[in-house]
Coordinates of C-alpha atoms and ligand atoms in Angstrom, one line a residue:
M156 CA -0.2 0.1 0.2
T157 CA 1.3 3.3 -1.1
E158 CA 1.6 6.0 1.6
T159 CA -1.3 8.3 0.2
A160 CA -3.6 4.9 0.4
I161 CA -3.1 4.5 4.2
E162 CA -6.7 5.4 6.0
D163 CA -6.4 8.5 7.9
V164 CA -6.2 8.1 11.7
E165 CA -9.7 9.8 12.7
T166 CA -11.4 7.6 9.9
F167 CA -9.2 4.7 11.3
R168 CA -10.7 5.7 15.0
R169 CA -14.2 6.2 13.9
R170 CA -14.2 3.0 12.3
A171 CA -12.6 1.1 15.4
R172 CA -15.1 3.1 17.7
A173 CA -18.2 1.4 15.8
W174 CA -16.4 -2.2 15.7
L175 CA -15.5 -2.2 19.2
A176 CA -18.9 -1.2 20.3
D177 CA -20.4 -3.8 17.8
T178 CA -18.1 -6.6 18.9
M179 CA -16.2 -6.5 21.9
P180 CA -17.2 -7.4 25.2
K181 CA -17.0 -4.5 28.0
V182 CA -15.2 -5.2 31.0
D183 CA -17.0 -5.9 34.2
P184 CA -15.9 -3.5 36.7
D185 CA -17.5 -5.7 39.4
A186 CA -15.9 -8.9 38.1
V187 CA -13.9 -10.8 40.9
P188 CA -10.3 -11.3 39.8
P189 CA -9.5 -15.0 39.6
P190 CA -6.9 -16.1 42.7
P191 CA -3.2 -15.5 42.2
G192 CA -1.7 -18.2 40.1
D193 CA -5.0 -19.5 39.1
D194 CA -5.2 -17.6 35.7
D195 CA -5.0 -20.4 33.1
E196 CA -8.6 -19.3 32.0
E197 CA -7.3 -15.8 31.6
W198 CA -4.7 -17.1 28.9
V199 CA -7.8 -19.1 27.1
R200 CA -9.6 -16.0 27.2
T201 CA -6.8 -13.5 25.9
R202 CA -6.1 -15.9 22.8
E203 CA -10.0 -15.9 22.2
L204 CA -9.9 -12.0 22.3
Q205 CA -6.8 -11.7 20.0
K206 CA -8.6 -13.7 17.4
M207 CA -11.3 -11.4 17.4
L208 CA -9.5 -8.4 17.0
Y209 CA -7.7 -10.3 13.9
A210 CA -11.1 -11.4 12.3
G211 CA -12.3 -7.7 12.9
G212 CA -9.0 -6.4 11.3
F213 CA -7.4 -4.6 14.2
A214 CA -4.8 -7.0 15.2
G215 CA -0.8 -6.0 14.7
I216 CA -1.5 -2.7 14.0
C217 CA 2.1 -1.4 13.6
F218 CA 3.4 -4.4 12.2
P219 CA 4.0 -4.9 8.3
K220 CA 1.4 -6.2 6.3
E221 CA 3.3 -9.3 4.9
Y222 CA 3.8 -10.4 8.2
G223 CA 0.2 -10.6 9.2
G224 CA -0.2 -6.9 10.6
L225 CA -2.1 -3.7 9.2
G226 CA 1.1 -1.6 8.5
L227 CA -0.1 1.5 10.1
T228 CA 1.4 4.2 12.2
P229 CA 1.6 4.6 16.2
A230 CA -0.7 7.1 15.8
H231 CA -3.3 4.6 14.5
Q232 CA -2.2 2.5 17.2
L233 CA -2.8 5.1 20.0
A234 CA -6.1 5.9 18.4
F235 CA -7.3 2.4 18.7
T236 CA -5.8 2.0 22.2
E237 CA -7.9 5.2 23.3
E238 CA -11.0 3.7 21.6
S239 CA -10.4 0.5 23.5
V240 CA -10.5 1.6 27.2
G241 CA -13.5 0.0 29.0
Y242 CA -13.7 -2.9 26.5
Q243 CA -12.0 -6.4 27.0
M244 CA -8.6 -6.6 25.2
P245 CA -5.9 -9.3 24.9
L246 CA -3.7 -7.2 27.3
L247 CA -1.2 -10.4 28.4
L248 CA 0.0 -10.6 24.9
N249 CA 1.7 -7.0 25.3
V250 CA 4.4 -7.6 27.0
P251 CA 6.4 -9.9 26.3
T252 CA 4.5 -11.3 22.9
F253 CA 4.0 -8.0 20.9
S254 CA 6.0 -5.5 22.5
I255 CA 9.2 -7.3 22.8
C256 CA 9.5 -10.8 21.0
A257 CA 7.7 -9.9 18.0
P258 CA 9.5 -6.7 17.2
T259 CA 13.0 -8.1 17.8
I260 CA 12.0 -11.2 15.2
L261 CA 10.9 -8.5 13.3
D262 CA 14.3 -6.6 13.0
M263 CA 16.7 -9.4 13.6
G264 CA 14.9 -12.8 12.5
S265 CA 15.1 -14.7 9.1
E266 CA 12.3 -14.1 6.4
E267 CA 10.6 -17.3 7.5
Q268 CA 10.7 -16.7 11.3
K269 CA 9.0 -13.3 10.8
K270 CA 6.3 -14.9 8.5
E271 CA 5.7 -18.1 10.8
R272 CA 6.3 -16.5 14.3
I273 CA 5.3 -12.8 13.9
S274 CA 1.9 -13.8 11.9
A275 CA 1.0 -16.5 14.1
A276 CA 1.2 -14.2 17.4
I277 CA -1.2 -11.7 15.5
R278 CA -3.8 -14.3 14.6
G279 CA -3.9 -15.2 18.3
D280 CA -2.4 -18.8 17.6
E281 CA 0.9 -18.4 19.1
I282 CA 2.6 -16.8 22.4
L283 CA 6.0 -15.6 22.6
V284 CA 8.1 -15.1 25.7
Q285 CA 11.9 -14.7 26.8
F286 CA 14.3 -17.1 28.0
L287 CA 17.3 -14.5 29.1
S288 CA 18.0 -14.4 32.8
E289 CA 19.9 -17.3 34.4
P290 CA 20.1 -18.6 38.4
S291 CA 23.5 -17.1 38.5
G292 CA 22.1 -13.6 37.5
G293 CA 20.4 -11.4 35.1
S294 CA 22.1 -8.1 34.9
D295 CA 25.4 -9.3 33.7
L296 CA 23.1 -11.0 30.7
A297 CA 26.2 -11.4 28.5
G298 CA 28.0 -13.6 31.2
L299 CA 25.4 -16.6 30.9
I300 CA 26.1 -20.0 31.0
T301 CA 23.4 -21.9 29.2
R302 CA 25.5 -23.7 26.3
A303 CA 24.6 -24.7 22.8
D304 CA 26.9 -27.3 21.0
K305 CA 26.5 -27.8 17.7
D306 CA 26.3 -31.5 16.5
G307 CA 25.6 -32.0 12.7
D308 CA 23.0 -30.1 11.5
T309 CA 21.4 -29.5 15.2
W310 CA 22.1 -27.5 18.3
V311 CA 21.9 -29.0 21.6
I312 CA 20.9 -27.0 24.7
N313 CA 21.8 -27.4 28.1
G314 CA 21.4 -25.1 31.0
A315 CA 19.0 -23.2 32.9
K316 CA 16.9 -20.0 32.7
T317 CA 14.7 -18.2 35.3
W318 CA 12.2 -15.3 35.7
S319 CA 10.6 -15.9 32.6
T320 CA 7.3 -14.4 32.6
S321 CA 4.3 -16.3 31.5
A322 CA 6.2 -19.2 30.0
Y323 CA 3.9 -22.0 31.2
A324 CA 1.4 -20.4 28.7
A325 CA 3.4 -19.6 25.7
D326 CA 4.6 -21.7 22.5
W327 CA 7.6 -20.0 21.6
A328 CA 10.8 -18.6 23.6
L329 CA 13.7 -16.4 22.4
C330 CA 16.6 -18.2 24.2
L331 CA 20.5 -16.9 24.5
A332 CA 22.9 -19.5 24.9
R333 CA 26.9 -19.3 24.6
T334 CA 27.8 -21.1 21.4
D335 CA 32.0 -20.2 21.7
L336 CA 33.6 -20.5 25.0
D337 CA 36.8 -19.2 23.4
A338 CA 35.5 -16.2 22.4
P339 CA 35.0 -12.9 25.0
K340 CA 31.4 -13.0 26.9
H341 CA 29.7 -10.7 24.4
R342 CA 31.2 -12.4 21.3
G343 CA 30.0 -16.1 21.8
L344 CA 26.5 -15.7 22.3
T345 CA 23.8 -17.2 19.6
M346 CA 19.8 -16.5 20.2
F347 CA 17.4 -19.3 19.3
L348 CA 13.7 -19.8 18.6
M349 CA 12.9 -22.3 21.0
P350 CA 9.4 -24.4 21.3
T351 CA 8.6 -24.1 24.7
K352 CA 7.2 -27.7 24.9
A353 CA 10.4 -29.3 23.3
E354 CA 11.8 -32.4 24.7
G355 CA 14.3 -31.9 27.4
I356 CA 12.5 -29.1 28.8
T357 CA 11.5 -29.3 32.4
M358 CA 9.4 -26.0 33.7
R359 CA 8.5 -25.2 37.0
R360 CA 6.3 -22.2 38.2
I361 CA 7.7 -19.9 40.8
T362 CA 5.4 -18.6 43.6
Q363 CA 5.7 -14.7 44.3
V364 CA 5.2 -13.3 47.2
N365 CA 1.7 -12.2 46.2
G366 CA 0.8 -15.8 45.3
S367 CA 1.0 -15.7 41.5
T368 CA 2.8 -18.2 39.7
E369 CA 3.4 -16.1 36.7
F370 CA 7.3 -16.5 36.3
C371 CA 8.8 -19.6 35.6
E372 CA 11.9 -21.3 35.8
E373 CA 13.3 -23.9 33.1
F374 CA 16.0 -26.4 32.9
F375 CA 17.2 -27.3 29.3
D376 CA 18.5 -31.4 29.4
N377 CA 20.2 -32.0 25.7
V378 CA 17.2 -30.0 24.1
V379 CA 17.6 -30.5 20.1
L380 CA 16.9 -27.5 17.8
P381 CA 17.5 -27.1 14.1
A382 CA 20.1 -24.8 12.4
S383 CA 17.0 -22.8 11.5
A384 CA 16.2 -21.9 15.1
V385 CA 19.1 -19.4 15.1
V386 CA 17.9 -15.9 15.1
G387 CA 20.2 -13.8 13.0
E388 CA 23.7 -14.9 13.3
V389 CA 25.4 -17.5 15.0
N390 CA 27.9 -16.2 17.9
D391 CA 26.0 -12.4 17.1
G392 CA 23.6 -13.2 19.6
W393 CA 24.6 -10.0 21.5
A394 CA 23.4 -7.7 18.7
V395 CA 20.1 -9.6 18.6
A396 CA 19.8 -9.4 22.8
S397 CA 20.8 -5.8 22.5
R398 CA 17.8 -5.1 20.0
Q399 CA 15.6 -7.3 22.4
L400 CA 16.8 -5.2 25.3
F401 CA 16.0 -2.1 23.4
H402 CA 12.4 -3.4 22.9
E403 CA 12.1 -4.6 26.8
R404 CA 13.2 -1.1 28.0
T405 CA 10.9 0.9 25.6
A406 CA 8.0 -1.2 26.6
V407 CA 8.6 -1.3 30.3
G408 CA 8.9 2.5 30.1
G409 CA 5.6 2.9 28.2
G410 CA 6.7 3.8 24.6
S411 CA 6.2 1.0 22.6
P412 CA 4.1 1.3 19.2
Y413 CA 3.1 -2.4 19.6
V414 CA 1.4 -2.1 22.8
S415 CA -2.5 -2.1 22.1
G416 CA -5.0 -1.2 24.9
R417 CA -4.2 0.2 28.1
G418 CA -3.2 -1.8 31.4
T419 CA -1.3 -4.9 31.9
G420 CA -4.0 -7.3 31.7
R421 CA -2.7 -8.4 35.4
V422 CA -6.3 -8.0 37.2
S423 CA -5.1 -9.3 40.6
T424 CA -3.0 -6.1 41.9
P425 CA -4.7 -2.9 40.0
K426 CA -3.3 0.3 41.0
S427 CA -5.8 2.7 42.9
D428 CA -5.7 6.4 42.2
L429 CA -3.9 8.2 45.1
V430 CA -6.9 10.6 45.5
D431 CA -9.3 7.6 45.6
I432 CA -7.1 6.4 48.5
A433 CA -7.0 9.6 50.3
R434 CA -10.8 9.8 50.0
A435 CA -11.2 6.2 51.2
F436 CA -8.8 6.4 54.3
G437 CA -10.6 10.2 55.1
R438 CA -7.2 11.9 54.5
S439 CA -8.0 14.1 51.5
E440 CA -8.0 16.9 53.6
D441 CA -4.4 16.4 55.1
A442 CA -1.7 19.0 53.7
A443 CA 0.7 16.3 53.5
V444 CA -1.0 13.7 51.8
R445 CA -2.3 16.3 49.3
E446 CA 1.3 17.0 48.5
M447 CA 2.2 13.2 48.3
V448 CA -0.8 13.2 45.6
G449 CA 0.1 16.2 43.9
E450 CA 4.0 15.1 43.7
S451 CA 2.7 11.7 42.5
R452 CA 0.5 13.2 39.8
A453 CA 3.4 15.5 38.5
H454 CA 5.6 12.7 38.1
H455 CA 2.9 11.1 36.1
V456 CA 2.4 14.1 33.5
V457 CA 6.4 14.1 33.6
Q458 CA 6.5 10.8 32.6
Q459 CA 4.1 10.5 29.7
Q460 CA 5.8 13.5 28.1
L461 CA 9.2 12.2 28.6
I462 CA 8.2 8.9 26.7
R463 CA 7.0 11.4 23.7
R464 CA 10.2 13.0 23.5
V465 CA 12.3 10.4 24.1
T466 CA 10.6 8.1 21.6
Q467 CA 10.4 10.6 19.1
G468 CA 14.2 11.6 19.8
I469 CA 15.2 7.6 18.9
E470 CA 12.9 7.6 15.8
T471 CA 14.5 10.7 14.4
G472 CA 18.0 9.6 15.6
A473 CA 18.3 12.6 18.0
M474 CA 18.8 10.3 20.7
P475 CA 20.6 7.0 20.7
A476 CA 18.7 3.8 21.4
P477 CA 20.2 3.4 24.6
A478 CA 18.0 6.5 25.8
A479 CA 15.3 4.0 26.1
S480 CA 17.0 3.2 29.5
I481 CA 15.5 6.8 30.5
M482 CA 11.8 5.9 30.2
R483 CA 12.6 2.6 31.7
L484 CA 14.1 4.2 34.6
F485 CA 11.7 6.7 35.3
H486 CA 8.8 4.1 35.1
A487 CA 10.2 2.4 38.3
E488 CA 10.7 5.7 40.0
T489 CA 6.9 6.9 39.2
D490 CA 5.9 3.4 40.1
W491 CA 7.8 3.1 43.4
M492 CA 6.5 6.7 44.5
L493 CA 2.8 5.6 43.7
D494 CA 3.2 2.3 45.9
D495 CA 4.8 4.3 48.8
H496 CA 2.5 7.0 48.9
A497 CA -0.4 5.0 48.5
V498 CA 1.1 3.0 51.7
A499 CA 1.9 6.0 53.7
I500 CA -1.7 7.8 53.0
A501 CA -3.4 4.5 54.3
G502 CA -1.4 4.6 57.1
A503 CA -1.3 1.4 59.8
A504 CA -4.5 0.3 57.9
G505 CA -2.3 -0.4 54.6
V506 CA -0.1 -2.9 56.9
T507 CA -2.5 -4.5 58.9
G508 CA -5.5 -4.8 56.0
A509 CA -7.7 -3.1 58.5
D510 CA -10.5 -0.8 58.1
T511 CA -11.5 -0.3 54.3
Q512 CA -10.1 -4.0 54.2
A513 CA -10.1 -5.1 50.5
L514 CA -8.4 -1.7 49.3
A515 CA -5.9 -1.9 52.2
A516 CA -5.0 -5.3 51.4
Q517 CA -4.4 -4.5 47.6
L518 CA -2.1 -1.8 48.6
S519 CA 0.0 -4.0 51.0
V520 CA 0.7 -6.4 47.9
N521 CA 1.3 -3.5 45.5
Y522 CA 3.8 -2.5 48.1
L523 CA 5.4 -5.7 48.4
M524 CA 5.5 -6.4 44.6
R525 CA 7.0 -2.9 44.0
Q526 CA 10.4 -4.0 43.6
G527 CA 9.5 -5.9 40.3
S528 CA 9.0 -2.4 38.4
S529 CA 12.6 -1.6 39.4
L530 CA 14.0 -5.1 38.3
G531 CA 12.2 -6.3 34.9
G532 CA 13.5 -5.0 32.1
G533 CA 16.8 -4.7 33.4
S534 CA 17.3 -3.3 37.1
S535 CA 17.5 0.5 37.8
E536 CA 21.0 0.1 38.8
M537 CA 21.8 -1.0 35.3
S538 CA 19.8 1.7 33.6
R539 CA 21.3 4.1 35.6
N540 CA 24.7 2.6 34.3
I541 CA 23.4 2.5 30.6
I542 CA 22.5 6.2 31.0
S543 CA 25.9 7.4 32.5
E544 CA 28.0 5.5 29.9
R545 CA 26.1 5.6 26.9
I546 CA 24.4 8.8 26.9
L547 CA 26.6 11.1 29.2
G548 CA 29.9 9.7 28.1
M549 CA 31.1 8.7 31.5
P550 CA 33.9 6.3 32.0
R551 CA 32.9 2.9 31.5
E552 CA 32.3 0.6 34.7
F553 CA 35.4 -2.0 35.4
A554 CA 34.9 -5.4 34.0
A555 CA 37.6 -7.9 34.8
D556 CA 36.0 -10.2 32.2
R557 CA 36.3 -7.7 29.1
D558 CA 38.1 -8.8 26.2
V559 CA 39.2 -12.3 28.0
P560 CA 38.1 -15.8 26.9
F561 CA 34.9 -16.8 28.6
R562 CA 36.7 -20.1 29.1
E563 CA 39.0 -18.2 31.2
V564 CA 36.6 -15.8 33.1
K565 CA 36.9 -16.5 37.1
R566 CA 33.3 -17.6 38.2
G567 CA 31.9 -18.3 41.6
R568 CA 30.5 -21.8 41.9
Ligands
LIG242 C1 8.3 -8.3 36.6 C2 9.6 -9.1 36.1 C3 9.4 -9.6 34.9 C4 10.6 -10.4 34.3 N1 10.7 -11.1 33.2 C5 11.6 -11.8 32.9 C6 11.5 -12.7 31.3 O1 10.3 -12.9 30.9 N2 12.5 -13.1 31.2 C7 13.8 -13.2 31.5 O2 14.8 -13.7 31.2 N3 13.7 -12.5 32.9 C8 12.8 -11.6 33.2 N4 13.0 -11.2 34.5 C9 14.3 -10.8 35.1 C10 14.8 -9.8 35.2 O3 15.5 -9.3 33.8 C11 16.1 -9.6 36.1 O4 15.6 -9.8 37.4 C12 17.1 -8.4 36.0 O5 17.8 -8.6 35.0 C13 17.9 -8.7 37.1 O6 18.6 -9.6 37.3 P1 18.9 -10.3 38.7 O7 17.3 -10.6 39.2 O8 19.4 -11.7 38.7 O9 19.3 -9.8 39.9 P2 20.9 -9.6 39.6 O10 21.8 -9.1 38.3 O11 21.5 -10.6 40.5 O12 21.2 -8.1 40.5 C14 20.9 -8.1 41.7 C15 21.0 -6.4 42.2 O13 22.6 -5.9 41.9 C16 22.3 -5.0 41.3 N5 23.6 -5.0 39.9 C17 23.9 -5.9 39.5 N6 24.7 -5.7 38.6 C18 25.2 -4.5 38.8 C19 25.9 -3.3 38.2 N7 27.2 -4.0 37.3 N8 25.9 -2.0 38.7 C20 25.2 -1.6 39.6 N9 24.4 -2.6 40.4 C21 24.3 -4.0 39.8 C22 20.9 -5.0 40.6 O14 20.6 -3.8 40.1 C23 20.2 -5.8 41.6 O15 19.6 -4.6 42.3 C24 12.0 -10.3 34.7 C25 11.8 -9.7 36.1 C26 10.9 -9.2 36.8 C27 11.0 -8.3 37.9

């Protein structure tokens, strides 16, 4: 389709509004969320909703047409997202399937991988996840120890991954493994597309402090993958991982054009507005509380402007790709502030779950989970390192393993 043939955003918005009203079920505000960990039905429903979007011609708005998308712009996506508020949407697919894995395959994958995996995800047939972090640590991703050894035309994978969001519900994973022990750590890695149900994979669900079992850990015992599973080039997996991390930081920071609909889809711990919380606990006239509400609101407004500025800066080349870490860091800071202020406003009830019971309990759980926003997509400390080294040009952190063959790198047991 030529540039002039693209439907204008307002016409697209009106068409989306009418279709949503005719087709998509409304969110029930009184629906009881499923108990944490008991969310298989959510995934069945998510696939159904994605299939409905696909059948209606509103799936994969920013993905190219040749891979099943609509080939439209971020402005079209934003219009659809705004219209979709209040309707049930397949929000669980936004991260990591659509905003991290599919764009990475789009940027770095083979023609076959793009045609098969991206199209299947847009149709609602497949879910994609990330196998990056390992039990030995996630920040030093290039230091991972899961191995892929060549055996004729195939690769044999051995090792372990952890913290894989939603892996139990997924079909395919982008899995980073070491393919050359004689190269320095960044140069001996390869990215693979791995079926999550492949023979040799043992998957276990991890129970978090809020009862959710959304995270998984995987153990690989001689998992055999074909040569066509390689994403990008053999031993150039760091280039693929870097692109993936860019998409992850953009997504977590709130700037991905591939996210459709608003919210996380994690209904078990919805965030409440601080004004509602202040009212619920009878503290809306307290000057200190009003200051907290204002501070949090100001952060939220700045966050939205920052997302626009940084995404435009990266798109136009005015800012380097690592600038995505600015959005990602500010997201964590804003999220923390919201959870901290919420508990402070609720006072003792926010800890004991007394008084306005359900809300107080929700705030306590949110507080326990707030650490997650400064870890997922790379930690806040790593974001600060990236901003200082790659954007501000400050000296690089010392690394004893830089340019050392990985085989010779000293590691703890
Ligand atoms: C919500 C959520 C979703 C996630 N989803 C996935 C997923 O789908 N797939 C996946 O593979 N992983 C996933 N992760 C894992 C995530 O990528 C890791 O938690 C993260 O990279 C940090 O790794 P780690 O937990 O092993 O901490 P570590 O790397 O062990 O770090 C521990 C602490 O040390 C600090 N630190 C480490 N190195 C440095 C340094 N050089 N300078 C300063 N401070 C440092 C870190 O900031 C952190 O505070 C997810 C995590 C969360 C919270």
